[in-house]
Amino acid sequence: MSTLIVYESMFGATHAVAEEIASGIRRRNDVTVVSVHDLDPEQVPEADLIVLGAPTHVHGLSTPVSRENAALVGLDSYSGLQLEHDQNPIGMAEWLERAQLPADAGFAVFDTRIRGPRLLVGSAAHHVASLLHTRGIDLVAPPTSFFVMDNHRLEPGERERASAWGAELGLPQPKPFDAVLDPTPATPASLVVGHDGSAQADDALTTALDLAAALSAPVMIVRAWSIDTAPRGALFHDGYASPFSEVDARVRELLIEETRAIRERHPGVAVEFQGVLGQPAEVLIEVSRRARMLVVGSRGRGGFAALMLGSVSEQCVRHAACPVLVVRPSGRDLDDERS
Ligand SMILES: Cc1cc2nc3c(=O)[nH]c(=O)nc-3n(C[C@H](O)[C@H](O)[C@H](O)COP(=O)(O)O)c2cc1C
């Protein structure tokens, strides 16, 4: 088995962890350790396991601005730190954006960060896991953090922990691990309806609300989002990457606005909303696991991916745990569907 470890590092902590992970894996496998600056993202070599590591900056992956700030910290002669490089080259986020990743590899992610609740200090590893997830890549192990002290150096014992983590990763046939998908499930009485902003989603929502009114059932309206479909301006603000929970909230606000006109025709129905990072079919199946029914349009904004994977409605019909109602397009959309 061959392993490739790609890391980003400003002060050397993430680099050191990458080397320790490699030493653990090396007991069983060939390992290459390489910095994001030295590996052309369009020429990623074949590997059985790819491990990606980055320092946590401002709750997630570094940005050009956070790396500039880090460089200022490193250049301060009192810091005692040594910068890994003297310019401000690309970080993991930019590298991943261009990376052509081998389809058959297993993936694992780690970060370095300050010890503390993830909600407060953030985690670059979870950010990478989310980005991979939107590309349909699941992990072979939970995203893992190695902790630094206030002076950006690794806490005592973290090198040993990294080596042990590497040894575990190197074991054959790790199981896929679904790191990111964590939506709130709908209650058993609810109807769940997917809404991607398309005209057919409006038809599905109308049908779901009609049914809910007749059944006196609540409705949960769900929109899945990805890096490609996130609302304009929601992913970054002031040069920083937004936490995904903020993007979820923005997607939810849009969902509320865009469904208002249809909902106002069904004032008696209790409605909840959810914006979730993930692939639409997976999100809808997960949210509706215990629900009374899942309602979807027969075709939404699927595009090329839908042709490859089957439409979201097809995947829901095949894999959902609850009954699924697929709403055919109303007359005005039939011409679009045929063309
Ligand atoms: C600009 C900047 C922002 C940072 N933001 C965070 C943060 O939000 N959460 C956190 O846990 N650590 C944060 N840190 C600490 C980094 O996680 C720490 O510098 C890093 O783990 C060191 O790894 P490296 O030596 O490989 O660069 C930040 C550091 C810098 C320089």
PDB file of N, CA and C and ligand atoms in Angstrom, residues 8-15 55-60 66 69-70 73 112-114 121-122 148 152, ligand 1:
ATOM      1  N   GLU A   8       0.180  21.563   4.801  1.00  0.00           N
ATOM      2  CA  GLU A   8       0.499  22.997   4.774  1.00  0.00           C
ATOM      3  C   GLU A   8       1.025  23.331   6.165  1.00  0.00           C
ATOM      4  N   SER A   9       2.031  24.195   6.255  1.00  0.00           N
ATOM      5  CA  SER A   9       2.556  24.549   7.581  1.00  0.00           C
ATOM      6  C   SER A   9       3.227  25.911   7.527  1.00  0.00           C
ATOM      7  N   MET A  10       2.956  26.760   8.518  1.00  0.00           N
ATOM      8  CA  MET A  10       3.630  28.068   8.600  1.00  0.00           C
ATOM      9  C   MET A  10       4.840  27.995   9.523  1.00  0.00           C
ATOM     10  N   PHE A  11       4.652  27.387  10.726  1.00  0.00           N
ATOM     11  CA  PHE A  11       5.717  27.422  11.740  1.00  0.00           C
ATOM     12  C   PHE A  11       6.345  26.048  11.970  1.00  0.00           C
ATOM     13  N   GLY A  12       5.892  25.025  11.245  1.00  0.00           N
ATOM     14  CA  GLY A  12       6.531  23.717  11.348  1.00  0.00           C
ATOM     15  C   GLY A  12       5.759  22.677  12.144  1.00  0.00           C
ATOM     16  N   ALA A  13       4.691  23.084  12.880  1.00  0.00           N
ATOM     17  CA  ALA A  13       3.990  22.103  13.719  1.00  0.00           C
ATOM     18  C   ALA A  13       3.276  21.057  12.849  1.00  0.00           C
ATOM     19  N   THR A  14       2.552  21.520  11.833  1.00  0.00           N
ATOM     20  CA  THR A  14       1.806  20.584  10.983  1.00  0.00           C
ATOM     21  C   THR A  14       2.777  19.716  10.181  1.00  0.00           C
ATOM     22  N   HIS A  15       3.900  20.327   9.781  1.00  0.00           N
ATOM     23  CA  HIS A  15       4.937  19.561   9.075  1.00  0.00           C
ATOM     24  C   HIS A  15       5.460  18.442   9.982  1.00  0.00           C
ATOM     25  N   PRO A  55      -2.761  23.675   9.242  1.00  0.00           N
ATOM     26  CA  PRO A  55      -2.971  24.380  10.513  1.00  0.00           C
ATOM     27  C   PRO A  55      -4.342  25.052  10.514  1.00  0.00           C
ATOM     28  N   THR A  56      -4.970  25.137  11.677  1.00  0.00           N
ATOM     29  CA  THR A  56      -6.257  25.835  11.782  1.00  0.00           C
ATOM     30  C   THR A  56      -5.989  27.337  11.881  1.00  0.00           C
ATOM     31  N   HIS A  57      -6.592  28.086  10.974  1.00  0.00           N
ATOM     32  CA  HIS A  57      -6.501  29.554  11.014  1.00  0.00           C
ATOM     33  C   HIS A  57      -7.914  30.108  11.022  1.00  0.00           C
ATOM     34  N   VAL A  58      -8.219  30.963  11.972  1.00  0.00           N
ATOM     35  CA  VAL A  58      -9.531  31.617  12.022  1.00  0.00           C
ATOM     36  C   VAL A  58     -10.649  30.585  11.803  1.00  0.00           C
ATOM     37  N   HIS A  59     -10.612  29.538  12.603  1.00  0.00           N
ATOM     38  CA  HIS A  59     -11.647  28.492  12.659  1.00  0.00           C
ATOM     39  C   HIS A  59     -11.611  27.471  11.538  1.00  0.00           C
ATOM     40  N   GLY A  60     -10.847  27.715  10.485  1.00  0.00           N
ATOM     41  CA  GLY A  60     -10.877  26.751   9.377  1.00  0.00           C
ATOM     42  C   GLY A  60      -9.537  26.721   8.673  1.00  0.00           C
ATOM     43  N   SER A  66      -4.825  35.347   6.466  1.00  0.00           N
ATOM     44  CA  SER A  66      -4.380  34.719   7.724  1.00  0.00           C
ATOM     45  C   SER A  66      -2.920  34.291   7.613  1.00  0.00           C
ATOM     46  N   ASN A  69      -0.843  37.294   8.272  1.00  0.00           N
ATOM     47  CA  ASN A  69      -0.790  37.551   9.719  1.00  0.00           C
ATOM     48  C   ASN A  69       0.165  36.580  10.400  1.00  0.00           C
ATOM     49  N   ALA A  70       0.121  35.309   9.966  1.00  0.00           N
ATOM     50  CA  ALA A  70       1.017  34.307  10.552  1.00  0.00           C
ATOM     51  C   ALA A  70       2.469  34.675  10.261  1.00  0.00           C
ATOM     52  N   VAL A  73       3.655  37.193  12.636  1.00  0.00           N
ATOM     53  CA  VAL A  73       3.972  36.576  13.939  1.00  0.00           C
ATOM     54  C   VAL A  73       5.348  35.920  13.867  1.00  0.00           C
ATOM     55  N   THR A 112      -3.612  20.941  12.920  1.00  0.00           N
ATOM     56  CA  THR A 112      -3.073  21.374  14.204  1.00  0.00           C
ATOM     57  C   THR A 112      -3.928  22.552  14.634  1.00  0.00           C
ATOM     58  N   ARG A 113      -4.165  22.635  15.933  1.00  0.00           N
ATOM     59  CA  ARG A 113      -4.993  23.730  16.443  1.00  0.00           C
ATOM     60  C   ARG A 113      -4.809  23.847  17.941  1.00  0.00           C
ATOM     61  N   ILE A 114      -5.419  24.878  18.496  1.00  0.00           N
ATOM     62  CA  ILE A 114      -5.378  25.080  19.944  1.00  0.00           C
ATOM     63  C   ILE A 114      -6.381  24.130  20.587  1.00  0.00           C
ATOM     64  N   VAL A 121     -12.933  27.003  18.745  1.00  0.00           N
ATOM     65  CA  VAL A 121     -11.621  27.245  18.118  1.00  0.00           C
ATOM     66  C   VAL A 121     -11.587  26.839  16.646  1.00  0.00           C
ATOM     67  N   GLY A 122     -12.593  26.082  16.182  1.00  0.00           N
ATOM     68  CA  GLY A 122     -12.623  25.671  14.779  1.00  0.00           C
ATOM     69  C   GLY A 122     -11.671  24.516  14.511  1.00  0.00           C
ATOM     70  N   VAL A 148      -1.588  22.444  19.594  1.00  0.00           N
ATOM     71  CA  VAL A 148      -0.429  23.320  19.803  1.00  0.00           C
ATOM     72  C   VAL A 148      -0.693  24.187  21.031  1.00  0.00           C
ATOM     73  N   HIS A 152       2.328  28.288  19.465  1.00  0.00           N
ATOM     74  CA  HIS A 152       2.210  27.602  18.169  1.00  0.00           C
ATOM     75  C   HIS A 152       3.054  26.328  18.082  1.00  0.00           C
TER      76      HIS A 152
HETATM   77  C1  LIG B   1      -3.508  33.989  11.816  1.00  0.00           C
HETATM   78  C2  LIG B   1      -3.714  32.804  12.711  1.00  0.00           C
HETATM   79  C3  LIG B   1      -4.999  32.411  13.054  1.00  0.00           C
HETATM   80  C4  LIG B   1      -5.193  31.305  13.891  1.00  0.00           C
HETATM   81  N1  LIG B   1      -6.468  30.926  14.195  1.00  0.00           N
HETATM   82  C5  LIG B   1      -6.657  29.816  14.952  1.00  0.00           C
HETATM   83  C6  LIG B   1      -7.973  29.348  15.224  1.00  0.00           C
HETATM   84  O1  LIG B   1      -8.981  29.936  14.814  1.00  0.00           O
HETATM   85  N2  LIG B   1      -8.121  28.225  15.973  1.00  0.00           N
HETATM   86  C7  LIG B   1      -7.033  27.521  16.452  1.00  0.00           C
HETATM   87  O2  LIG B   1      -7.237  26.499  17.098  1.00  0.00           O
HETATM   88  N3  LIG B   1      -5.770  27.948  16.206  1.00  0.00           N
HETATM   89  C8  LIG B   1      -5.559  29.065  15.481  1.00  0.00           C
HETATM   90  N4  LIG B   1      -4.285  29.492  15.223  1.00  0.00           N
HETATM   91  C9  LIG B   1      -3.143  28.728  15.759  1.00  0.00           C
HETATM   92  C10 LIG B   1      -2.701  27.728  14.706  1.00  0.00           C
HETATM   93  O3  LIG B   1      -3.538  26.615  14.751  1.00  0.00           O
HETATM   94  C11 LIG B   1      -1.243  27.345  14.893  1.00  0.00           C
HETATM   95  O4  LIG B   1      -0.473  28.453  14.536  1.00  0.00           O
HETATM   96  C12 LIG B   1      -0.889  26.171  13.995  1.00  0.00           C
HETATM   97  O5  LIG B   1      -1.473  24.994  14.492  1.00  0.00           O
HETATM   98  C13 LIG B   1       0.592  25.964  13.903  1.00  0.00           C
HETATM   99  O6  LIG B   1       0.816  25.064  12.840  1.00  0.00           O
HETATM  100  P1  LIG B   1       1.979  25.317  11.785  1.00  0.00           P
HETATM  101  O7  LIG B   1       3.236  25.459  12.604  1.00  0.00           O
HETATM  102  O8  LIG B   1       2.026  24.101  10.954  1.00  0.00           O
HETATM  103  O9  LIG B   1       1.670  26.547  11.002  1.00  0.00           O
HETATM  104  C14 LIG B   1      -4.067  30.590  14.401  1.00  0.00           C
HETATM  105  C15 LIG B   1      -2.776  30.998  14.049  1.00  0.00           C
HETATM  106  C16 LIG B   1      -2.591  32.092  13.222  1.00  0.00           C
HETATM  107  C17 LIG B   1      -1.194  32.501  12.873  1.00  0.00           C
END
